[in-house]
Every structure is written in structure tokens, then in C-alpha cells.
Amino acid sequence: MDGVGPEPEEGEEREPGAVSEKNILDSFAESREVAELIGNLRGVFEELVTREMAVERFIGIMDKYQEQPHLLDRHLEGMMNSLLDIVRDSASPPPLVHLAFKFLYIITKVRGYKRFLPLFPHEVRDLQPVLDMLAKQNPRDPETWETRYMLLLWLSMICLIPFDLARFDGNLVSMEGQARQPTMDRILEIAKCYLVVSDKARDAAAVLVSKFIVRPDVRQSRMADFLDWVLSMLSKSSSQTMEGTVILNGMLQALAQLFKHGKREDCLPYAATVLECLDNCKLSESNQMVLRKLGMKLVQRLGLTFVKPKVAKWRYQRGCRSLAANLQAQGAAVQIQKREVASAEADDDEEYDIPGEIENVVEQLLVGLKDKDTIVRWSAAKGIGRITGRLPKELADDVIGSLLDCFSFQETDNAWHGGCLALAELGRRGLLLPSRISDVVPVMLKALTYDEKRGACSVGSNVRDAACYVCWAFARAYEPAELIPFINPISSALVIAAVFDRDVNCRRAASAAFQENVGRQGTFPHGIDILTAADYFAVGNRVNCYLTISVYIAGFPEYTQPMIDHLVNMKINHWDSVIRELSTKALHNITPRAPEYMANVVLPRLLPLSVGSDLHTRHGAILACAEITHALCKLAQENNSSVMYYFSEKSLEGLKQIHQELCSRQLYRGLGGELMRPAVCTLIEKLSLSKMPFRGDPIIGGWQWLINDSLRHLTLVSSAARQHIKESAVSALAALCNEFYINERGEADPALQDELVTQYVSELQNAEEMIRCGFSRALGALPRFLLKGKLQQVLEGLKTVTVISPEDVSFAESRRDALIAIAKVCQTVGVKGDGCQQEYVCRDNVDQIYATLLTGVTDYTTDSRGDVGGWVREAAMTSLMEVTLLLVQNEAELINANICKQIMCWLAQQSAEKIDKFRAHAGSVFLTLLHFDHPPVPHIPHREELERIFPRSEKETLNWNAASEAFPRITQLLGLPAYQYYVLLGLSVSVGGLTETTLRYSAQSLFDYMKKIQSDPSALESFCETLLKVFEDNLRNDRVSVPLLTMLDQMLANGCFDMFTEQENHPFPVKLFTLCKEEIKRSKDIRKLRSSIGVFCGLIQFQGDMREKVFFQLFLLLCHPFPVIRKTTASQVYEMLLTYGDVVDPAIVEQAMTILSDTNWEAELPVVRERRNCLCDLMKVPRPQLVPKVRWE
């Protein structure tokens, strides 16, 4: 349950890592394939490629079973025997043996060596061959460590044979007369050798030691010497060096394994000495996490050696744990039948002295609980649990008392986390007696909400997660009767953690703990109902938890107040602004569950906090006041009560004072102002929507000043906060005007209206872009009664913002906001065909509105941020749709055919362009207008054909973001005359673009269309005319012309214009050549020049006088000042001569190609020019002449 993992996206219902049914396997499906892989090893090991393919495939299969390794169990022995047959075969070369061991290691990695170990053959005849194989190994070879690892594991199994090892020595004098080493010493030497290596073999050597040293014959003669060697190595090594770290690791592993598997009576004589040596190593001061963990492991094993291996009779035993019985008891009162712990049980066992070393061991474990690394803390927690289970009751209680000292607020989050893990271990083992529950539960509840701020973030998610583990463990450990007094606080705390915790792993851990308690205890109020709403997947989405699940749970009276109190005390002052904002929205949603409590307790508590000194608390409290006030007023309106029903005079005065207090203390300035401004704007909005009785109050002027000041100073705030401040101020302005600036007749005060509108329109010409943005959106938010009589002034002002002038060319955001505002203003004032242009959208101003919006669709401004014009185009498309639908629904005759055609054509062009986001938006708007039915949009060109290409049934399912779906549809519009030019213009940018998927699908769709019209000369002629017009209109416009040249190159190469190659001097290639030549004139754009080379080479296939001109142009490029252009030209002309061999006299083709291929075209220009002139003479093309530079005296 130490859930680690990133927070999911807020919109996700479940995380990618969550186990789903399709990931659950039911058997080892690839057993036959694995058998074949192993069987084929003899055939594949020699070739590197086949060997690596076999290993990769085997790893791929095995990795699938990492989470369900038990499925391999039936097949383990068969796989092992097949691989060991290869190893035992004397004919197997060493590389094959290493490969077999590598496969064995991959299996153990998935299943774990403990399960695998007993399957090794362990007959007497295996001992000598394994020892011989190990003797041949190089302990430092990094390629064959798997072999050494598996051999050591195998040897650790073989050395368990129940025969004295001296029997295998025979005559220790060899044939050469030299003394042979006894088998026992050989094994010991191998173990010592591999305990000091840095690879995985060290772990296997530790396992070998634990199995070998505890043999009776070895223990008597070698154990003391071996321990002396280990302790001397420990004392000589330093954790400050890499070599020392490796040695310490091996020694500690060996000792830990030895004291784990050895008999207590064998290990006890050495335990005190080992502990003393370990203390001298001072591992707790080491910066090596693994060494500290191994030290903790060894300390607990030594502690277990000091005390007798008996189960404490004083421990708490729950007895029957029937889930069914617990669930049936939910409705009925739980019988209170506390188990009395027999006091005599401690006495009836014989007394024995607890060694003094135990105090040292427990102290080290308690210190280990505070270690900075989780695995060390976890090891210490398990040690505390194991050792406490063997201590007398009084001593065990002392340990628990010391453990509870970890939970003081002077301690770090590490101590809290380690303490929680230890409590859970003690609870699981029945070592926390019911008498201690009253001490533990308050600590556990604090841990469930532990959150310590550190700089810009906080620590404590691991503590909260571990606290959930404690709750989970207690649910399994105790009888329901024992926990009855603590049920309400525990259940409330778990619900709060499951719904309101910031981290998804903590919410899921709390949900799991709550579920365990509902099942095991059966006493949690409304347990099943809450579990259904807040299950593992539901709590994965944080927004859903705060705004939906919390409201449902707050409907149960036991949880309402604790949830509200938690939000007010812990969450509205949270360091993360997202959590603060979600908390205030949650308070808004929960208010109807406890309105009196909110009005009489929570609101008075929040008002002082909203003007307090702490920035985060102040921010959260202001937002909470706004949300709760709004919720209470809505509730009063629903109950037909006065708006003031829930508010005292003091509360109203407190709400009014917030702005004045912040203003007088200058808290709107600086970094804190970035939080205060949007918060107070939200407060203004909510108080206005709540219809507070502040009409005519001076506070209204103060609020208006804040809104204006926030919009006027957007440039001074960070870019991250700008959008939020702007949106908050605009929303506040709309609500404020609607509530406080309208009189009984539904009109505005003329002086106020004139001042406000004139002031806002004048700010639109400000030299700062952000100020234009803010006041554009503000004008868009004004209600109708303030726009009445001022519409033309507002529209003219907004239109001016949308015009691109040299000094504000990069002001894309202000143009975007102005276009959005125009649509909003039109929707606000409404449509009246013969109305006054100062009040309505009418005949007199509709053309002007459309002209402004259509200008936005052609904004292709780019700067260091990229295609910023895209924001303007997106806003223009949205605004065009909104205005068009507004007109259609009111007075459709105001839309003339020309405007409708322009809209649809521009949308078609945007739908064919390269950026997925804008293409998808354009496609969506295009289909919305096409399929709108209430009533249909008039004058759409080729409506019937469009309905056929884009059926209504596919409006929602067509994914415009996917190039594979969008381009096959949009290219069909090339056959419709009205759309051909615009679609081709959009396609040029996509087909000649750089994005691989866009390029592939757009080009393929275009070529499919071209193939379709090859048999229709008139359609092809029309297409070519349009293509030339697109080129002509965008000459020297690099945004279009460069990708257009790339597209033409591809079209010529794909034979799209083969029909014209039969005719001499066809006008299409002639005009195309002229345009290309004009496009690259004096150009230094390498991409453009390279694309043009491809086009010139493609044009060579057309017959007539032009062919010589094409060669002349190419030969000019062969002497271009840029070497890369010369080289590219030579390469492409060479390929051209190969492809279109008939365009040159066959007698000279070979010679020309030799010149092209053998010349170094990156050489100096005079050398290159000479070779180029040879080509000109050879092909009878006039030599290009150098134009002398004119010097002006």
C-alpha cells in the first residue's frame, strides 16, 4: 500500500496502470513457444542476431507474467530440466552454456529464486561438475554474471546433501603429487570469492553461505573461522569507497542470511560479537541506502537470536473472522464481548532473562524507523513487529510507548511514516492490546491528515498512505466490539482521506481501508452505500471526488460536519491553489446539507481568515465566503425566503469589509495580488449573483475600481496568472452590472453608461497588448442595457483592435479577444433587420461585422512563440459560427450568398491545413453550420454534395484530429468548383509540410483524387488552372510557396500530369516553369531552392521549347553560391537522366552522368563552373554568362 505513481489527469476515469480484466492471464499460454525457443538454442547461439532475437523474445514472454508468476509453476521444472540438459552436455560450447544460464536467470527474475531453488537437481553426482564449472568462471567477466549467479544457487542446493563432505575428498594427493583442496574448503573459498564481487552473484553467494555454514560438519569446523573472516572484512571496509561498499554489502547479506536460516543455539554464541562489530561500523551514518537496510535486517535477526523463539501468549487473538457474519451484524447492535487477556498466561510460562543486548537492538530499530529511505523504515518496522512478539508483556508495552514518541510534531515526516508502518505491523500480529487502542487512534487520525509544507510543495503523502495501512491492519486485527468507541472518528477520517486527499494513491488507499473496515468490522455507518460511490476507480478522479462523491457522502448526517470542518480547517489553506479552489466549490455543493451550520458557524469563522495575514488561508477563505454565500442565497430563493434569511448584519458587514481591508493594506500588490485579485473578483461575482442588498452602497464603486484596475494591470502579473485574472474580472463585471447598474425601468444611468463604455473603448487603443485583451473581453461581457445606444462605438473600437498594423503585428492575443468579444456583443444585443445600428445587429452593420470576422480567418502571424495567428483564426471561426447561427435563428435573410460562400470556403481551407488542433476546430464548425436545422443555414454552396461527403450520422464520430480520417474526406471537396481553390490552398501547406503523418495521409488523398480525374480532361484542366492561380496569388509568400513547391515536386514525380506530356508546349508546364523561376529569383532559402530543383527536374518530362529552358535553369543552379544546392542539383539531375533517359541523346547520356557523378560539386566555383560548362556544351544548352556587378563611382 505504499502507493507510488503520478496523479492522473483530472478528466481520466481510471489510470493506465490500473489492473483491468484484459491484463489478467489465466494460464501460461506460450509454454509451447518457450519449449521451442529452448529447444532451438543449439541452432541460434552462434549468430549474434539470432541469439539476441531469441533472448528478447524470451524476455518479452516472461515479462508478461511478472504480476502473475504463479502461472509458470507447472512448467518451471520442465523448462529447468531442458536448460540443464544443455549445461550438463559436455559437447555444449561455453557460449551455449552461458545462454542456457541466461534463460534460467530470466525465469528466476520473474518467479523469484526461493521458489526456483528446490527444483535444482541436488544429487551427489552434481557436486563435482558444478564446482568444476565455477572454478572455470572469471568472477569479473561482466558478460557471464548470470552463469555465476545460477551456479552459486545450484551449489547452495547441492550442499544440502546429507553426507559428510569429507567422503568426497578421497585421496587428497593428486596424480602429480600436489595436495588437492578438500571439498569443504573449495566451497567456502568460492563463497568468500563471490561475496566481494559487485554483481548479482554476491546475492547468490550469501544464500550459499546460509545453506552451507549451517551444515553440522561445516558448523563444527569452519563456522567460527568464517565469522572471524566476515567480521574482519566488516571492520576493515569503509562505506565511503565503492570497493568498501561492495564488500560491506556482501558481508551483511551473508550474516543476515546466516542468522535467518541458522539454528538459534548455533548462532547465539556469536551474536553479541557480531552486534558489537556492527555497532562499530556505524552504518546508520552511511549514505548508502542498501547498506543501512541490510544493517537493519541484520540487527533484527540478531535480536531474534537473543530471545527465545516463542509466540507471546499475551498477544490479542481475534478468533473467528467471518465476513458474512460481520456483514449480517451491521444492522443489529454489535454484542459487546471484550476478550479479557488472561493475566496468568504471562506467569505460567517459565521466566527467563531478556539479554541486555535487546535494548540496543530495539533502540537501533526505533532509530531505523526515522531513516530517510522507505525500505530501511519498512525493514525496521518488520523488525519491531517480530521482536515485540517474543518479549514479555511489560517490555512490549515499553516498546509501544517508545514507538508512540515518533508521532510528535517535532519529528520529521520520516518518523511519522516509520511509526505508522510499525503500528500496522504490531496490529497485524496482535501485539497492540485493546488497552493501547485509545493511545494509538488519535495518532492515527493525525497521520491521516499529515501534510507538512516544504518550500513550494509539501511532504506527507507517504505518511497518509501508511496511516491508511494502519486502519486496514486494525480492521483485520480486532473484534468489532473493541473499536466501537472509535468508529465515528475513524470512519469520518477515512472518508475524508478517500474523497479529499490531494494524492490519488492516498485516496485509493483510504478507500481500500474503508472497504476492509466495512467488511471486517461491519460497524461503519452507511458503509456499503459509501463504498459503492467511492470505490477504487471512482476516487481516481479528483474533481469527481470533490464535487460529486463528497456531496453524496455529506448527505449522511454522521459525515456532514466532519467533512465541512476538514475542508475549512485543512483544505482552504492548502499550499496547492487547485485544492483550495476545489475545496471552496465542494463547500458550495455541500452547503444545502447543513445550511444553518454553514451560516452560523462556518461563515463567521471564515470572515476573519479572509483578511488574515497568511496568503493561502486568505485566498481560500475569500473564495469559501463567496461560494458559501452564493449557495445560501440560492437555497433561500428556492425556499421562497428572503435573500437575507441566513445572514446576520455582522456577516454582511464582514463580506463588504473584505475588499476595503485588502485595499487599505495594499494586499492587491505584488505576487500576493495575483491570488487576491481573482479571489475578490469571484467574491464580487458571487455576491452580485446572490442579489445582496448593496445597491447604492459605496462598496460598489470600490468593486468597480478593482475590476478596472485588474484589467489595466494585466501586464504586471505573471503570464501564468493573466488568463485567470482576466476571466475572473470579466465574470465579476458582467454580474456586477446586471445586478447593481440597472434601474427599475431596465435601463442604465446615462452618465454611468457613457463613462464606462467610453473609458473601455478608449483603453482598446492602449500600447500594451494585455490591456487591449482585458478591455475587449470586458466590452464583450457588458449587458444589453449598457450597450444600448453605444453598439456602433463598441463594434468600431473592437474592429480597430483586430486590424494588423506594423507596430502591433504580434498582438495576436488582443485580436483573438476582440473577435470573441464581437460575437458576445452580437449575442447580447440580438438581431433586428430593420432596427437601429446603435442597438441591434441589423442590415446596416451586419456586413461590417462579417468583414471584421472574416479578416481574422486570414491571420497567419508567426513570432518566436510559433503560429500565434492560429489563436486568432480559431476565435474568428468560433465567432463566425456564433454570429451566423444567431442570424439564422432570428433573421436569416440578413445572410447573403456571398458571405455564406466566403465562410464555408475559408472553413474548408482551414479544414485542410496542417495543424491538427485548428483543422479539428475548423472541421467541427464547418459541420455544425452544414448540419444546423433550426432553420438550415441558407446559401451554402453545393449543400447536397457536402451532405453526401459528410453524412449527419458521422458528425460526432468523424475525428478531424486524425489525418487518416480528415484528408480522405476534405480532398473530395476538390471536385466542387466553389471550394477547389481554398481546399487546394490548405492542402498545399499540408502535403508540403514536415509532419510525417499529416504529409502521408494528405498526399495520399490528393494523389487518389488526381488518379480519379485522369480520365476527365476538363476536370484536370480546371484543377491545373486552380493550382496555377494558388501559386500566382502566393508568389513569394513563403508560408504557402515553399510547401507548394514540395507538393508540386511530389505530384510531378507521381505522374499526376502525365496527360500533358504528350502535347508540345502545353500551357500548364510553361506557366508553372515561369512561376517557379520567379519564385526562386534571388532567394537564399535553402528549403525553397531544394524544392524547386525537384520541380524543374519533374518539368523535364514535358515536350517543347521549355525543355532547354529547364536545363538552362538547372545548370544555373549547378553553379549556385551555396555548395549544398550545387550538390543537390547534381544528384537530382543524375536521377532525372536515369528516370527520363529519352529526353537526352542516348549517345551522350553516359558521358553526362559521369560528369555529374565524378565532379566534386562542393569544390571552388571556378572549378565547378568549368565542369558545368562541359555539360552545357555536351547537351547543346547555352552556357550561362556571369553578369558583371555594376560599381557606382
CSV table of C-alpha atoms in Angstrom, one decimal, residues 132 210 259 285 331 333 363 370 423 438 515 534 551 876 903 979 1090:
chain,number,residue,atom,x,y,z
A,132,ASP,CA,34.5,-27.5,-11.7
A,210,SER,CA,23.4,-19.6,4.8
A,259,PHE,CA,21.3,-15.6,11.3
A,285,GLU,CA,25.7,7.3,9.3
A,331,GLY,CA,-27.9,-3.6,11.2
A,333,ALA,CA,-26.2,-3.9,17.7
A,363,GLU,CA,16.8,1.2,20.1
A,370,LYS,CA,13.2,7.5,11.2
A,423,LEU,CA,1.9,0.3,14.3
A,438,SER,CA,-7.1,4.7,22.9
A,515,GLN,CA,-13.7,-1.2,2.4
A,534,ALA,CA,-16.3,5.9,-3.5
A,551,VAL,CA,-21.9,15.7,-1.8
A,876,ALA,CA,-12.6,34.0,-35.8
A,903,ILE,CA,-17.4,31.5,-44.6
A,979,TYR,CA,-14.3,25.0,-52.8
A,1090,ARG,CA,15.9,22.4,-53.0
